[in-house]
Short mmCIF file of C-alpha atoms and ligand atoms in Angstrom, two decimals:
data_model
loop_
_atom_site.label_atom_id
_atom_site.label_comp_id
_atom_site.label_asym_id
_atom_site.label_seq_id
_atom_site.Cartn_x
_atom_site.Cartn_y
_atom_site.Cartn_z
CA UNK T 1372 -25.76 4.26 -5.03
CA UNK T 1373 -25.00 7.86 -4.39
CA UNK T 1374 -24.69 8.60 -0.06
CA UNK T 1375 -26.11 11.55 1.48
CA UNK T 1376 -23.76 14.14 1.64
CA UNK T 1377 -25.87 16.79 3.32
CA UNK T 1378 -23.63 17.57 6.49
CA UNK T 1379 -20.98 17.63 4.74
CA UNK T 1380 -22.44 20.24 1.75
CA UNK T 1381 -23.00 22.62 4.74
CA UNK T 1382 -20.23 21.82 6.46
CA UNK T 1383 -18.30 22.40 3.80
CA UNK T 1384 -20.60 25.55 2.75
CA UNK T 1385 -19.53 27.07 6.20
CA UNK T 1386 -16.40 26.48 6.02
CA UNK T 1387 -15.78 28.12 2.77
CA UNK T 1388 -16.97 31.55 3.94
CA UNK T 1389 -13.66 31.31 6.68
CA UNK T 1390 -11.22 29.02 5.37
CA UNK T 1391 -9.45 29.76 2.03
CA UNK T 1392 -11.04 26.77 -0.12
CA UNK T 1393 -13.00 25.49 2.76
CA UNK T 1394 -9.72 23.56 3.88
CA UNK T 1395 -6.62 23.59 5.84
CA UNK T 1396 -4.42 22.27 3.24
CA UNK T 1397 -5.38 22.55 -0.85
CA UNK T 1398 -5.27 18.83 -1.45
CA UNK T 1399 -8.54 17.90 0.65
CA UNK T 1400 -10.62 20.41 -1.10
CA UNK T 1401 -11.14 17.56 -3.97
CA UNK T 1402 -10.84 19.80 -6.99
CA UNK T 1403 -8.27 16.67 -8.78
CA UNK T 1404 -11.64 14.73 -8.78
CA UNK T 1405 -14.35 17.18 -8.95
CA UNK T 1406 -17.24 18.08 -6.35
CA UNK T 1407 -17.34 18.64 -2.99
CA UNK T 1408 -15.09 17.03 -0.24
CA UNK T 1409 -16.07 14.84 2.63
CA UNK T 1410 -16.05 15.89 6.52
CA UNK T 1411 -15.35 13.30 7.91
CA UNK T 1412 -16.33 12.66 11.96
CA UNK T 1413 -14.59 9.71 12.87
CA UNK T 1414 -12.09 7.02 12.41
CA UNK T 1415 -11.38 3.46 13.96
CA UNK T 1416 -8.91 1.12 13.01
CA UNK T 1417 -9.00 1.20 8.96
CA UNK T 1418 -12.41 2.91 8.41
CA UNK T 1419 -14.29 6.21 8.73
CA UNK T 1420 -17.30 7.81 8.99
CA UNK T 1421 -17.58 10.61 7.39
CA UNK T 1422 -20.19 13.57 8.50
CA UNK T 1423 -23.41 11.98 7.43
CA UNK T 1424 -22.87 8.49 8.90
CA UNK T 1425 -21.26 6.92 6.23
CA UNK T 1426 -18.09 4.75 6.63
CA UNK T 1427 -15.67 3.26 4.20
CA UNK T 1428 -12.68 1.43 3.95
CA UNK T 1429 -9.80 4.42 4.42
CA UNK T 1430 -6.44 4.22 2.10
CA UNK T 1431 -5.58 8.03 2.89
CA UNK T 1432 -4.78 7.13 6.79
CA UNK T 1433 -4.17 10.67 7.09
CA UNK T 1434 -1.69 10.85 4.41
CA UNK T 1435 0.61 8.29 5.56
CA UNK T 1436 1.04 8.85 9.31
CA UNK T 1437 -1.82 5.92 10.60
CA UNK T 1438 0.26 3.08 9.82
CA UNK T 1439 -1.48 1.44 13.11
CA UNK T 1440 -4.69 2.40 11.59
CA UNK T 1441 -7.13 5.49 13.40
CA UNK T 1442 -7.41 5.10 17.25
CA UNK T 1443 -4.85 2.73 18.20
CA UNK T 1444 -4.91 1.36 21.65
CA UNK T 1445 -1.37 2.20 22.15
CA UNK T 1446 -1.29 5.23 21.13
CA UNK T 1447 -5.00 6.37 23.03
CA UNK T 1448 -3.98 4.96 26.13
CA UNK T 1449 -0.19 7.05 26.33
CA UNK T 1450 -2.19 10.48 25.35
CA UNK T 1451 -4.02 9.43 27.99
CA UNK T 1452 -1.42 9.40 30.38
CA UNK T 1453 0.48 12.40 29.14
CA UNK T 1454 -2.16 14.43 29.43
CA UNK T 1455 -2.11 14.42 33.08
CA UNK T 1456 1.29 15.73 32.84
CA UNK T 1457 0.78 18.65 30.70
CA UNK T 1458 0.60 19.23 27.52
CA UNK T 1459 3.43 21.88 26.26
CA UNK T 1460 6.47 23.39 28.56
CA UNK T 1461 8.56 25.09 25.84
CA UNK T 1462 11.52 23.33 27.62
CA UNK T 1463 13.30 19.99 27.19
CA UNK T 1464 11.16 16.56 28.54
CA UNK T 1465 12.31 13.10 28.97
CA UNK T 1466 9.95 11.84 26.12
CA UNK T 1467 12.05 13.98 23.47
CA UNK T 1468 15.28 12.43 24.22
CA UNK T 1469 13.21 8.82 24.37
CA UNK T 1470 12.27 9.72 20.85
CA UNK T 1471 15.38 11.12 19.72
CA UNK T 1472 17.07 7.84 21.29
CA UNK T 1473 14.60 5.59 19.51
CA UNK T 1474 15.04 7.31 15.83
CA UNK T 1475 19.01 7.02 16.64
CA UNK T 1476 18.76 3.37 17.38
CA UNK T 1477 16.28 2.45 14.52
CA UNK T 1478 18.49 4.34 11.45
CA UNK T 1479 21.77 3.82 11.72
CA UNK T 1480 22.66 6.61 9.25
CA UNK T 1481 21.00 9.03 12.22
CA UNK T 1482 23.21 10.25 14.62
CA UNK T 1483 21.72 12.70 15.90
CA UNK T 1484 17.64 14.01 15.31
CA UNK T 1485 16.01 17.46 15.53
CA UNK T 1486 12.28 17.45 16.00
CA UNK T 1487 10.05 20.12 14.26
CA UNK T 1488 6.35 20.39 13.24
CA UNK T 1489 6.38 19.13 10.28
CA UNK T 1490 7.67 18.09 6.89
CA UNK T 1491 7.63 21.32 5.41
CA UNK T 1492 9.79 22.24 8.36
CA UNK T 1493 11.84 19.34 8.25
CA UNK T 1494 13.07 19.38 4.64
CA UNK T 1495 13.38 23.30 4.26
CA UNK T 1496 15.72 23.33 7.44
CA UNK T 1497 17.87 20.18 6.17
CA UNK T 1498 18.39 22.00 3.04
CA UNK T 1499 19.42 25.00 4.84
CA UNK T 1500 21.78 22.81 7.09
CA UNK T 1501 23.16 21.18 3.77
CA UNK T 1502 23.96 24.58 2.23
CA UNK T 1503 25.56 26.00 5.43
CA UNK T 1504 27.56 23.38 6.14
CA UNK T 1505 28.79 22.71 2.36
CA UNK T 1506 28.46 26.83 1.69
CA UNK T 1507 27.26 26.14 -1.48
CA UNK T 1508 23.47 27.61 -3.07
CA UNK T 1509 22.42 24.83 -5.78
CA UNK T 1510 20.11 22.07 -4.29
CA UNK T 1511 18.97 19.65 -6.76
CA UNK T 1512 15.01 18.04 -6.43
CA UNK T 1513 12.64 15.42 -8.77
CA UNK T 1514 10.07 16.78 -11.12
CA UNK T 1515 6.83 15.04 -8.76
CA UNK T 1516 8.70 15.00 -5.68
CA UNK T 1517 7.48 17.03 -2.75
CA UNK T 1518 9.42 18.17 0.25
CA UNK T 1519 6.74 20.60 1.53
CA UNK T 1520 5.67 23.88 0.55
CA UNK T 1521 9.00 25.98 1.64
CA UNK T 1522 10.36 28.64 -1.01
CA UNK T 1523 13.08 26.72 -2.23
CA UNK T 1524 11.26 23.81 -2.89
CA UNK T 1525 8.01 24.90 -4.12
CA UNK T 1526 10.31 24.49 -7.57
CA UNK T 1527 9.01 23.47 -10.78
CA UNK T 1528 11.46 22.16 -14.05
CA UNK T 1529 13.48 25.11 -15.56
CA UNK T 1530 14.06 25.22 -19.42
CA UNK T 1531 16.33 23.47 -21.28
CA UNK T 1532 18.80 21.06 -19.44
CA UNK T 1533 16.70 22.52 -15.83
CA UNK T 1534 20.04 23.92 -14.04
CA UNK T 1535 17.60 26.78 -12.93
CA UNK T 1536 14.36 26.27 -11.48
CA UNK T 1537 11.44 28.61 -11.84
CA UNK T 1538 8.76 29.45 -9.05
CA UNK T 1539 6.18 26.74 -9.04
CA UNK T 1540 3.84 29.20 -6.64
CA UNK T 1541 3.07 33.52 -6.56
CA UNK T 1542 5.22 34.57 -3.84
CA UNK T 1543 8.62 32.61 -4.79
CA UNK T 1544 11.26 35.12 -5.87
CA UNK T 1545 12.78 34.17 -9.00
CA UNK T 1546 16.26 34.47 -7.30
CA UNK T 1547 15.06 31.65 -4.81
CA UNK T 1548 13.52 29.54 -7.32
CA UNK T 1549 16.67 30.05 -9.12
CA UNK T 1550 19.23 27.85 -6.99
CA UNK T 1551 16.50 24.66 -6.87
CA UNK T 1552 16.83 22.77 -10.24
CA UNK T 1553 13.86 20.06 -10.80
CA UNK T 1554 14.41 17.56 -13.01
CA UNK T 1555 13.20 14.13 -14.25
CA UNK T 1556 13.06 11.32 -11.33
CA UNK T 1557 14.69 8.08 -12.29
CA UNK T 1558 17.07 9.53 -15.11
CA UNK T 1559 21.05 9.61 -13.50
CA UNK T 1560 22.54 10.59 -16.98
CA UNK T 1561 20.37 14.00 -16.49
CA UNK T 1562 21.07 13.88 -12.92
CA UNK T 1563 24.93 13.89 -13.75
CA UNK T 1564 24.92 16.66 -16.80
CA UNK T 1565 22.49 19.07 -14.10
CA UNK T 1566 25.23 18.90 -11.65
CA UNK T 1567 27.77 19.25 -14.13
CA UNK T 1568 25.39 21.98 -15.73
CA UNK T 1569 25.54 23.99 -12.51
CA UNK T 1570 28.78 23.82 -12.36
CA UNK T 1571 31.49 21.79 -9.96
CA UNK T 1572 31.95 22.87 -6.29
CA UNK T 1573 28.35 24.65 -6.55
CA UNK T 1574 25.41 21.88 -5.08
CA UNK T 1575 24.81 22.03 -2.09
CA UNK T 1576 22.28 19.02 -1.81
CA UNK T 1577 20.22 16.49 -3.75
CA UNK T 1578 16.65 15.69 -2.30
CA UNK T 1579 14.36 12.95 -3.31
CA UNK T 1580 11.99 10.78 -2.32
CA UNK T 1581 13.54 7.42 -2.55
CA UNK T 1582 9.82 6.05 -2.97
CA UNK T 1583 7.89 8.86 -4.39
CA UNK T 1584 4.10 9.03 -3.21
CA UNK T 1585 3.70 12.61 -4.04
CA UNK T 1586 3.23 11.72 -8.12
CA UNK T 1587 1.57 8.82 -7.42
CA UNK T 1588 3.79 5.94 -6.25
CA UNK T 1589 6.50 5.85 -8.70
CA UNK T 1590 9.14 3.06 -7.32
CA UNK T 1591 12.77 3.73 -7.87
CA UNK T 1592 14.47 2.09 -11.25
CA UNK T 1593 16.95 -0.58 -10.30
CA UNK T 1594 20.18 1.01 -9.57
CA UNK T 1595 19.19 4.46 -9.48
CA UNK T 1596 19.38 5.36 -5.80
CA UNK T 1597 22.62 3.93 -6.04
CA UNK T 1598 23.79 6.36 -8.95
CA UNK T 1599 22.65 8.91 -6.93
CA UNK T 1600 24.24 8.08 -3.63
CA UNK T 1601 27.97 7.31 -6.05
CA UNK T 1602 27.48 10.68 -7.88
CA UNK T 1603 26.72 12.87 -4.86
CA UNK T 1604 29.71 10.81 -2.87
CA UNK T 1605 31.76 11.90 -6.21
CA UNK T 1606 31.05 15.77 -5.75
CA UNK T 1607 30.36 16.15 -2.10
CA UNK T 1608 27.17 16.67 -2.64
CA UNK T 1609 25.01 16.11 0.36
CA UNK T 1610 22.00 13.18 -0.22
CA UNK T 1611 18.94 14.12 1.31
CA UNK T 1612 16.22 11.42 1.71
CA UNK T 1613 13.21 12.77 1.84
CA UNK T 1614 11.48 9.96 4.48
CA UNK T 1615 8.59 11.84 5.28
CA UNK T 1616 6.31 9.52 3.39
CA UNK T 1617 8.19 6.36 3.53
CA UNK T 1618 9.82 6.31 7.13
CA UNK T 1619 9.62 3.75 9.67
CA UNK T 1620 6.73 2.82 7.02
CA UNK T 1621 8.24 0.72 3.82
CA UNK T 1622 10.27 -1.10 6.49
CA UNK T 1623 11.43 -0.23 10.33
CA UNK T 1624 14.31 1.75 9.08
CA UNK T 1625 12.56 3.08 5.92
CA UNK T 1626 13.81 3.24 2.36
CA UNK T 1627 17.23 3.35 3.22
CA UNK T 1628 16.82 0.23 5.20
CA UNK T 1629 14.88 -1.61 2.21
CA UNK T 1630 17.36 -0.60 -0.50
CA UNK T 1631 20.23 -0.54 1.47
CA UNK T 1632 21.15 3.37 0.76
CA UNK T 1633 23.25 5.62 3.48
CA UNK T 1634 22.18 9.52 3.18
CA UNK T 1635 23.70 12.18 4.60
CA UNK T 1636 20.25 13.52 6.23
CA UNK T 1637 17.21 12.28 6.01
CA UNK T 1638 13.79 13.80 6.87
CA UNK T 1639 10.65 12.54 8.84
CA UNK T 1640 7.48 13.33 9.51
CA UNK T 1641 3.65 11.23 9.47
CA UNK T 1642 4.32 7.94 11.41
CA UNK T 1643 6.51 9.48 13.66
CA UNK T 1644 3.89 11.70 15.59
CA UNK T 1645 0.76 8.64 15.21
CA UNK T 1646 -1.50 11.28 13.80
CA UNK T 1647 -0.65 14.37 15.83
CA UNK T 1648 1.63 17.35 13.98
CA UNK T 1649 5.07 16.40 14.25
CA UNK T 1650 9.01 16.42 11.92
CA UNK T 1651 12.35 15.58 12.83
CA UNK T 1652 15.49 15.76 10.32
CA UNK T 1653 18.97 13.59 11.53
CA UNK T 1654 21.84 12.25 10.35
CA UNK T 1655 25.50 12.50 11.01
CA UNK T 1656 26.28 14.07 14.32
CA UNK T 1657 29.47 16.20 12.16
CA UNK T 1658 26.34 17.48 10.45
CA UNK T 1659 23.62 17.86 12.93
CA UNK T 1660 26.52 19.59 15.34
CA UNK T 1661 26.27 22.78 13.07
CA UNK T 1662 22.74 23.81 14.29
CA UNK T 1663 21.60 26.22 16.68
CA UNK T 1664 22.72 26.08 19.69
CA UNK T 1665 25.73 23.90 18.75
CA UNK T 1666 26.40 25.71 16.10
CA UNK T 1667 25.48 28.74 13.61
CA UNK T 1668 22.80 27.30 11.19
CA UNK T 1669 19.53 28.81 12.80
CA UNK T 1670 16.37 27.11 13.35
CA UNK T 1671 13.77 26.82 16.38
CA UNK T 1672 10.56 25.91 16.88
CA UNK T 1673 8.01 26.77 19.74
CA UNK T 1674 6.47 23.50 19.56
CA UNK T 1675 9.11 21.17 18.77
CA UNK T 1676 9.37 18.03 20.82
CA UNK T 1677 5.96 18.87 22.05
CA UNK T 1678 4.94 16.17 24.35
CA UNK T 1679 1.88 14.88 23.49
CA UNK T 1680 3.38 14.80 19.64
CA UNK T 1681 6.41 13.09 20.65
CA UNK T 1682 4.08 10.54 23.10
CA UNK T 1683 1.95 9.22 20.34
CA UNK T 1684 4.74 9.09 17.73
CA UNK T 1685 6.63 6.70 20.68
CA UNK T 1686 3.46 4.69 21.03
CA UNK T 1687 3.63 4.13 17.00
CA UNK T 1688 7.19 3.75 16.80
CA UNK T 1689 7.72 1.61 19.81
CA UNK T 1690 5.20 -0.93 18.74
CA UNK T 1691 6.49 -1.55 15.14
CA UNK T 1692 9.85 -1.99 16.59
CA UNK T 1693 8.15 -4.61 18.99
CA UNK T 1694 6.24 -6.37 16.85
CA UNK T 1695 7.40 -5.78 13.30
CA UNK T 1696 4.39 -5.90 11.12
CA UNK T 1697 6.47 -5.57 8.38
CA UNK T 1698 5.94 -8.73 6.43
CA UNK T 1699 2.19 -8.68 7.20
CA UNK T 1700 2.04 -5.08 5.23
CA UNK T 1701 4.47 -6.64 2.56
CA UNK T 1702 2.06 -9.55 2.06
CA UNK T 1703 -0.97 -6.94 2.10
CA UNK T 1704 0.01 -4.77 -0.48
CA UNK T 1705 0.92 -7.87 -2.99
CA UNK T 1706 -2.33 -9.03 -2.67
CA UNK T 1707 -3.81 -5.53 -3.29
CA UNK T 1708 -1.36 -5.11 -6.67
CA UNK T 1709 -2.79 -8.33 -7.91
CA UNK T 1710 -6.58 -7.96 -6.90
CA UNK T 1711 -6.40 -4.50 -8.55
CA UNK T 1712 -3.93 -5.74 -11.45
CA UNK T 1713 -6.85 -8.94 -12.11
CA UNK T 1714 -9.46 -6.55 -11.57
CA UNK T 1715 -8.28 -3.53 -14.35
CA UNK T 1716 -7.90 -6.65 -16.82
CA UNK T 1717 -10.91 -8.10 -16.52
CA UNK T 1718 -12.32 -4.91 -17.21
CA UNK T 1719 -10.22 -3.59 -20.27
CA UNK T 1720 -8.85 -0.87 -18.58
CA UNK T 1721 -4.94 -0.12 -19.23
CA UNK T 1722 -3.76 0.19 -15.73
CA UNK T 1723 -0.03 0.16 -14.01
CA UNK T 1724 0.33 -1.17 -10.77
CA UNK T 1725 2.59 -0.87 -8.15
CA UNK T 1726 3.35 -1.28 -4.31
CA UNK T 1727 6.30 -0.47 -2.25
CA UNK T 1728 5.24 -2.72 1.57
CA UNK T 1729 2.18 -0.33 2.17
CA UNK T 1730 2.19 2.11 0.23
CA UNK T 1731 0.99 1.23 -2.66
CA UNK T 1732 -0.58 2.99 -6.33
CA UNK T 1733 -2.71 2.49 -9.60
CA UNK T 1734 -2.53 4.43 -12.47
CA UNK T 1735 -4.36 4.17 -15.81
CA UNK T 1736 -1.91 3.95 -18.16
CA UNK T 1737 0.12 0.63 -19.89
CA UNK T 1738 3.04 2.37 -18.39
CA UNK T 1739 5.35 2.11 -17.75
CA UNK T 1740 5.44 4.90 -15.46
CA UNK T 1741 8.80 5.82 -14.37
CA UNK T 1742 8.83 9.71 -13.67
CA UNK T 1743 6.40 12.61 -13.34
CA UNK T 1744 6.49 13.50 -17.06
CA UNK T 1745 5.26 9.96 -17.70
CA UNK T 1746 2.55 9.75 -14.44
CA UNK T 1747 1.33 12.98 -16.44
CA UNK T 1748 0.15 11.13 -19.45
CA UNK T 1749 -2.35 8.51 -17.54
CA UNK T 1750 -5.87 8.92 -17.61
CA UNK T 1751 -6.53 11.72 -15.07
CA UNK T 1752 -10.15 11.63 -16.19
CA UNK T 1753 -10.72 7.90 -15.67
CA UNK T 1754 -9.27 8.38 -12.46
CA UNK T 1755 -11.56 10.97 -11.50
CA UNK T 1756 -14.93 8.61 -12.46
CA UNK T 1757 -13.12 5.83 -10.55
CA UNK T 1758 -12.76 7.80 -7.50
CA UNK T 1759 -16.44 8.74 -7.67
CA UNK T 1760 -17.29 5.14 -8.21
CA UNK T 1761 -14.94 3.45 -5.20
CA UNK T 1762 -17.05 6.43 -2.77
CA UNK T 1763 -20.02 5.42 -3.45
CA UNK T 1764 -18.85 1.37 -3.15
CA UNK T 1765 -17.69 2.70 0.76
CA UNK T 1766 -14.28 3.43 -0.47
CA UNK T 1767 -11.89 6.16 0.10
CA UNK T 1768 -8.88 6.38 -1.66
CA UNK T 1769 -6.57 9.32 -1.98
CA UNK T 1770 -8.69 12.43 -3.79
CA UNK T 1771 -6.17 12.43 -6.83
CA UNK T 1772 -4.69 10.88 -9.61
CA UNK T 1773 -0.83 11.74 -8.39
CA UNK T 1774 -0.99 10.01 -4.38
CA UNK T 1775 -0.05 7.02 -2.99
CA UNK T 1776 -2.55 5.34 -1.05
CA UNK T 1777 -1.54 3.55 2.45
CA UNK T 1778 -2.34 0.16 4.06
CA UNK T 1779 -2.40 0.04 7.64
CA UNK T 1780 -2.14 -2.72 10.33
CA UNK T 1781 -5.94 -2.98 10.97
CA UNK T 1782 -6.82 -3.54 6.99
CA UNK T 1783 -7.75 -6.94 6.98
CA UNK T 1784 -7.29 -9.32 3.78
CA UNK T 1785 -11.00 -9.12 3.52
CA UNK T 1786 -11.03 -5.28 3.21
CA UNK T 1787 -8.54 -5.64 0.57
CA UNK T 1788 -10.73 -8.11 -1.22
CA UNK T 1789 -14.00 -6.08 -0.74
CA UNK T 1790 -11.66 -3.00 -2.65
CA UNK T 1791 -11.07 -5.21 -5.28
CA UNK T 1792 -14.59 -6.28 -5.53
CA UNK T 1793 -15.98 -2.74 -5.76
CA UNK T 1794 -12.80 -1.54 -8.09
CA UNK T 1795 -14.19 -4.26 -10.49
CA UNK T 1796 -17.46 -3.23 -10.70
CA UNK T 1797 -17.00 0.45 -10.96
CA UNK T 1798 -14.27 -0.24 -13.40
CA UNK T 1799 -16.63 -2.58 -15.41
CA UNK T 1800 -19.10 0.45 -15.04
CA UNK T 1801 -17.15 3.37 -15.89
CA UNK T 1802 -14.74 2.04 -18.65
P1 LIG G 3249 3.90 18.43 5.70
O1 LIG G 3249 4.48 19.81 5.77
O2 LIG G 3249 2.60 18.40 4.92
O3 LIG G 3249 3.76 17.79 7.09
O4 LIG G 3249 4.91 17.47 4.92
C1 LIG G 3249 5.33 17.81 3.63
C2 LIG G 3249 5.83 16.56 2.93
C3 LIG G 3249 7.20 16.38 2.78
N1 LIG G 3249 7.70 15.28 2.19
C4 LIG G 3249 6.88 14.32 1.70
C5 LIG G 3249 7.47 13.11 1.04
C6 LIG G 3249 5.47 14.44 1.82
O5 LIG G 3249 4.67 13.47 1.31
C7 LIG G 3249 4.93 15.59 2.43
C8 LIG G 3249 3.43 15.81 2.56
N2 LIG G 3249 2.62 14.85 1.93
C9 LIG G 3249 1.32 15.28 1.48
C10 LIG G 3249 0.61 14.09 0.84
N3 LIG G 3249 1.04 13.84 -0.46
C11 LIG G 3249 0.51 15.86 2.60
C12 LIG G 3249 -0.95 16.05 2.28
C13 LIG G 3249 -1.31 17.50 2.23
O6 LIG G 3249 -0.54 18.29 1.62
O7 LIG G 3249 -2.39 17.83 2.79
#
């Protein structure tokens, strides 16, 4: 049963004529699935309604950030209250230093925080940080990982053993591109002949997302974010965990919580501002004392620590510290890996399955799928007929093939269920 899609065809139709793609960021525009995207109007709790009146089951959450689903109470009611107080200063509030205090007390490895705007911001200024406080060039990143669309890491895989990157985008200069190698996620052997490739004394940093969501959710191999923390201890390079995606998300304390991993900075961004623009990188105060004003690495930020930002990511952080939902997500996601597992069997479809607490990721393939090169070889085109199929069932999943999709607090077992349901039938269908 295809939904009307009217409002959002003009919408959409409008929008192109003033906005490059008819969308803020490239992603939403659907092209990874084909046709026209949805504009949506509303959220509450784990569904939306998109522009004509039709709702569905949401497992985009705005890309990670609504782990307390769309609306929350909490969050509602402190905009509410900060809003009588203002709503920008461009000078220091309480509510920063709450936050900063907060993020401190949470992450152990997190001395000390700086908030930004976003994750783009977040990872490109801990890379700088890593390189001016090492001053060395080389940074080191994970074919399928992304850090944001900054020069230096809009990288893709050089040739050969990838000690040089090449420009992944029009508008990188090759002799940026050049000091960001990419190369396979999940392989340490490659890991340790790039660095030794590059040369000793020369890497600055290694980045990664110890959970990758950003080539679909490819978990980390057993032992590997070890390797990498005992390799980059070995040749002072600096670890950078990318927790954008997976912070204060895959547990309180994120990834390096869950697997038990100390970096030397680690980035945030998504649950940390509840749904309004926010990013914060931290770590070891030695570190974090080298930027501007404490010291000479140079960022700023206009908006950063803005108040209502920093209010709503409180609200979210505050209340999973309080009452650690943690387990409940854990539980969730199992039973979505083995409704969708059952679900791809009974229909014949190949189909690798995986969830790390909420975030959580199909692909159709026997896997297994360990790294980008192998998340390239699933069935893209299935994907793109499933996607159809789970939108018209009241669905909405992640508009590619290579995202994670995210459980929140307010999806209910029987939400999961119905998805399971619906991914049986259009699988049945489509297959
Ligand atoms: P932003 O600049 O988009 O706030 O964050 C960049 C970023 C950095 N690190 C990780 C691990 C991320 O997942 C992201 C952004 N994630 C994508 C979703 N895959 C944002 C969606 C979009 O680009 O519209």
């Amino acid at each position: 049963m295809s939904r009307s899609q009217t409002n959002s065809a003009s919408l959409y139709d409008r929008a192109a004529r003033v906005i490059p793609g008819g969308v803020n960021s490239p992603v939403r525009a659907f092209q990874a699935v084909g046709g026209e995207p949805l504009f949506i109007r509303e959220g509450d709790g784990a569904e939306i309604v998109d522009a004509d009146g039709n709702s569905y089951i949401d497992y985009v959450g705005s890309w990670g950030p609504l782990i307390l689903g769309h609306r929350p109470p909490v969050v509602v009611e402190a905009l509410r209250g900060v809003l009588e107080r203002g709503t920008s200063f461009g000078a220091p509030t309480d509510i920063e230093v709450e936050m900063a205090e907060l993020i401190c007390e949470v992450v152990p490895s997190v001395e000390m925080v700086r908030m930004v705007n976003s994750g783009t911001e977040a990872c490109m200024t801990s890379l700088r940080l890593a390189r001016g406080v090492t001053g060395r060039d080389h940074v080191i990143k994970f074919n399928g990982c992304y850090h944001g669309h900054s020069d230096g890491l809009l990288v893709e895989a050089g040739s050969g053993v990838a000690t040089f990157g090449i420009s992944g985008s029009p508008g990188v200069p090759g002799d940026v591109a050049r000091c960001t190698a990419s190369i396979e996620f999940n392989d340490l052997d490659l890991l340790r002949r790039t660095v030794d490739g590059i040369g000793p004394g020369k890497v600055a940093a290694v980045i990664l997302e110890p959970v990758p969501g950003n080539m679909g959710l490819v978990p980390p191999a057993e032992g590997f974010l070890q390797g990498v923390r005992d390799l980059c201890t070995e040749h002072g390079i600096l670890l950078i965990f990318d927790e954008v995606m997976t912070g204060f998300r895959v547990a309180l304390g994120g990834a390096q919580e869950r697997f038990g991993i100390t970096p030397d900075l680690s980035t945030y961004s998504k649950v940390i501002g509840g749904g309004l623009p926010v990013g914060a990188f931290g770590g070891r105060a030695e570190l974090m004392s080298q930027l501007a004003p404490a010291g000479p690495v140079y960022q700023a930020g206009t908006l950063s620590g803005n108040p209502l930002a920093m209010t709503a990511g409180l609200a979210t952080l505050r209340h999973l510290r309080d009452t650690d939902p943690y387990d409940g997500l854990e539980d969730l996601g199992r039973r979505w890996v083995e409704g969708m597992r059952s679900a791809a069997a009974s229909a014949g479809v190949p189909a690798t399955v995986a969830h790390c607490g909420s975030m959580v990721g199909m692909f159709f393939h026997p896997g297994p799928v360990r790294s980008y090169a192998e998340a390239r070889q699933t069935d893209t085109e299935l994907f793109q007929r499933y996607f159809r199929g789970m939108l018209d069932e009241g669905i909405y999943l992640a508009p590619s093939a290579f995202e994670a999709g995210f459980l929140s607090t307010r999806h209910t077992e029987e939400m999961v269920d119905r998805t399971v349901e619906a991914a049986g039938r259009v699988l049945g269908r489509i297959s």
